[in-house]
Coordinates of C-alpha atoms in Angstrom, one line a residue:
A10 CA 51.8 -105.9 42.3
V11 CA 54.6 -103.4 41.8
Q12 CA 55.6 -103.6 45.4
R13 CA 55.9 -107.4 45.3
Q14 CA 58.1 -107.1 42.2
I15 CA 60.3 -104.5 43.8
D16 CA 60.7 -106.7 46.9
A17 CA 61.6 -109.7 44.8
I18 CA 64.2 -107.7 42.8
M19 CA 65.7 -106.2 46.0
R20 CA 66.0 -109.7 47.5
I21 CA 67.6 -111.1 44.4
A22 CA 70.1 -108.2 44.2
L23 CA 71.0 -108.1 47.8
R24 CA 71.6 -111.9 47.9
R25 CA 73.6 -111.7 44.7
E26 CA 71.5 -114.4 43.1
D27 CA 71.7 -115.0 39.3
D28 CA 72.3 -111.8 37.3
T29 CA 70.2 -113.2 34.4
I30 CA 67.2 -113.5 36.7
L31 CA 67.8 -110.1 38.2
A32 CA 68.1 -108.5 34.8
S33 CA 64.9 -110.2 33.7
K34 CA 62.9 -109.0 36.7
I35 CA 64.2 -105.5 36.4
Y36 CA 63.2 -105.4 32.7
E37 CA 59.7 -106.7 33.5
L38 CA 59.3 -104.0 36.2
I39 CA 60.5 -101.3 33.9
L40 CA 58.1 -102.4 31.2
Q41 CA 55.2 -102.4 33.6
V42 CA 56.1 -99.1 35.2
C43 CA 57.1 -97.2 32.1
D44 CA 54.8 -98.8 29.5
G45 CA 57.7 -100.4 27.6
G46 CA 59.5 -97.0 27.3
R47 CA 56.9 -95.8 24.8
S48 CA 55.5 -93.0 27.0
A49 CA 56.3 -91.0 30.0
I50 CA 52.9 -91.8 31.5
P51 CA 53.2 -95.0 33.5
A52 CA 50.9 -97.9 32.6
S53 CA 50.9 -99.4 36.1
G54 CA 49.1 -96.6 37.9
L55 CA 52.2 -94.9 39.2
S56 CA 52.2 -91.2 39.2
P57 CA 54.5 -89.6 36.6
C58 CA 56.5 -88.1 39.5
V59 CA 57.1 -91.5 41.1
S60 CA 57.8 -93.1 37.7
E61 CA 60.5 -90.5 36.9
A62 CA 62.0 -90.9 40.4
L63 CA 62.3 -94.6 39.8
R64 CA 64.1 -94.0 36.5
I65 CA 66.5 -91.6 38.1
F66 CA 67.2 -93.9 41.1
S67 CA 67.9 -96.9 38.8
E68 CA 69.9 -95.1 36.1
N69 CA 72.0 -92.7 38.2
P70 CA 71.5 -92.9 42.0
A71 CA 74.6 -90.7 42.6
S72 CA 72.9 -87.8 40.8
V73 CA 70.4 -87.4 43.7
D74 CA 71.8 -85.0 46.2
T75 CA 68.8 -84.8 48.4
I76 CA 65.2 -86.1 48.2
E77 CA 64.0 -82.5 48.7
A78 CA 66.0 -81.3 45.7
L79 CA 64.7 -84.3 43.6
A80 CA 61.1 -83.5 44.7
Q81 CA 61.6 -79.9 43.7
D82 CA 63.1 -80.9 40.3
L83 CA 60.0 -83.1 39.8
G84 CA 57.7 -80.1 40.5
T85 CA 56.3 -81.2 43.9
S86 CA 57.0 -80.7 47.6
R87 CA 59.1 -83.0 49.6
S88 CA 56.2 -84.0 51.9
N89 CA 53.9 -84.7 48.9
F90 CA 56.6 -86.7 47.1
D91 CA 57.4 -88.7 50.2
R92 CA 53.8 -89.5 50.7
E93 CA 53.1 -90.5 47.1
F94 CA 56.3 -92.5 46.7
S95 CA 55.7 -94.4 50.0
R96 CA 52.1 -95.0 49.1
Q97 CA 52.8 -96.3 45.6
M98 CA 56.1 -98.1 46.3
G99 CA 55.7 -99.4 49.9
Q100 CA 58.9 -97.7 51.1
S101 CA 60.2 -94.2 51.4
P102 CA 62.1 -92.7 48.6
R103 CA 65.2 -92.3 50.9
Q104 CA 65.2 -96.1 51.6
F105 CA 64.7 -96.9 48.0
L106 CA 67.6 -94.7 47.0
I107 CA 69.8 -96.3 49.6
N108 CA 68.9 -99.7 48.3
C109 CA 69.8 -98.6 44.7
K110 CA 73.2 -97.2 45.9
I111 CA 74.0 -100.4 47.9
I112 CA 73.2 -102.6 44.8
E113 CA 75.5 -100.3 42.7
A114 CA 78.2 -100.4 45.4
R115 CA 78.2 -104.2 45.3
R116 CA 78.6 -104.2 41.6
Y117 CA 81.6 -101.8 41.9
L118 CA 83.1 -104.1 44.6
E119 CA 82.6 -107.2 42.5
S120 CA 83.7 -105.8 39.2
S121 CA 86.3 -103.1 39.8
H122 CA 89.5 -102.4 41.8
L123 CA 88.3 -99.0 42.9
R124 CA 89.0 -98.2 46.6
V125 CA 86.1 -98.0 48.9
G126 CA 86.5 -94.2 49.1
E127 CA 86.3 -93.9 45.3
I128 CA 83.2 -96.1 45.2
A129 CA 81.6 -93.9 47.9
D130 CA 82.4 -90.8 45.9
A131 CA 81.1 -92.4 42.7
L132 CA 77.8 -93.1 44.5
G133 CA 77.4 -89.5 45.7
Y134 CA 78.5 -90.1 49.3
K135 CA 80.5 -87.2 50.8
D136 CA 81.6 -89.3 53.9
I137 CA 83.2 -92.7 53.4
Y138 CA 82.3 -93.7 57.0
F139 CA 78.7 -93.0 56.4
F140 CA 78.7 -95.0 53.2
S141 CA 80.5 -97.9 55.1
R142 CA 77.9 -97.8 57.9
Q143 CA 75.0 -97.9 55.4
F144 CA 76.6 -100.7 53.4
K145 CA 77.2 -102.8 56.6
Q146 CA 73.6 -102.2 57.8
A147 CA 72.2 -103.4 54.4
V148 CA 74.6 -106.2 53.6
G149 CA 75.8 -107.4 57.0
C150 CA 79.5 -106.6 56.5
S151 CA 81.7 -103.7 55.6
P152 CA 82.6 -102.9 51.9
T153 CA 86.1 -104.1 52.6
G154 CA 84.8 -107.3 54.2
Y155 CA 82.5 -107.9 51.3
R156 CA 85.3 -107.6 48.8
R157 CA 87.5 -109.9 51.0
K158 CA 84.7 -112.5 51.0
L159 CA 84.6 -112.3 47.2
S160 CA 88.3 -113.0 46.8
I161 CA 88.0 -116.1 49.1
S162 CA 85.1 -117.6 47.2

């Protein structure tokens, strides 16, 4: 159930569909995963480690330097974290983090005049070219091309 919700949210976000629908779906997922914010123990059967990783990925994806460091901060090994996250979420933590960063990059491109390098830096990328390649792979065009398409529409 959680995986289907995440897939739907990612599709809505990557297609830039209605922000109201996106916000509603994200809110529903957060309520399910975090028990309405009332407890740190997830109601949906997600482990506390995965639940906390989801919170970090969604609130501040740039704060995650490496998945290994995140796993260590969460009190587990990288291999165990990868296995648990992938089992519970249906995708690797690395891919989930990339998706979160791409969604955030699109928001920056749509709502700010920051240069692509500044956006890459704000999202924790140390190499603008790596950021641009990941963005193009996920969205189908470069960050500059994406912004150009926005100004044409």
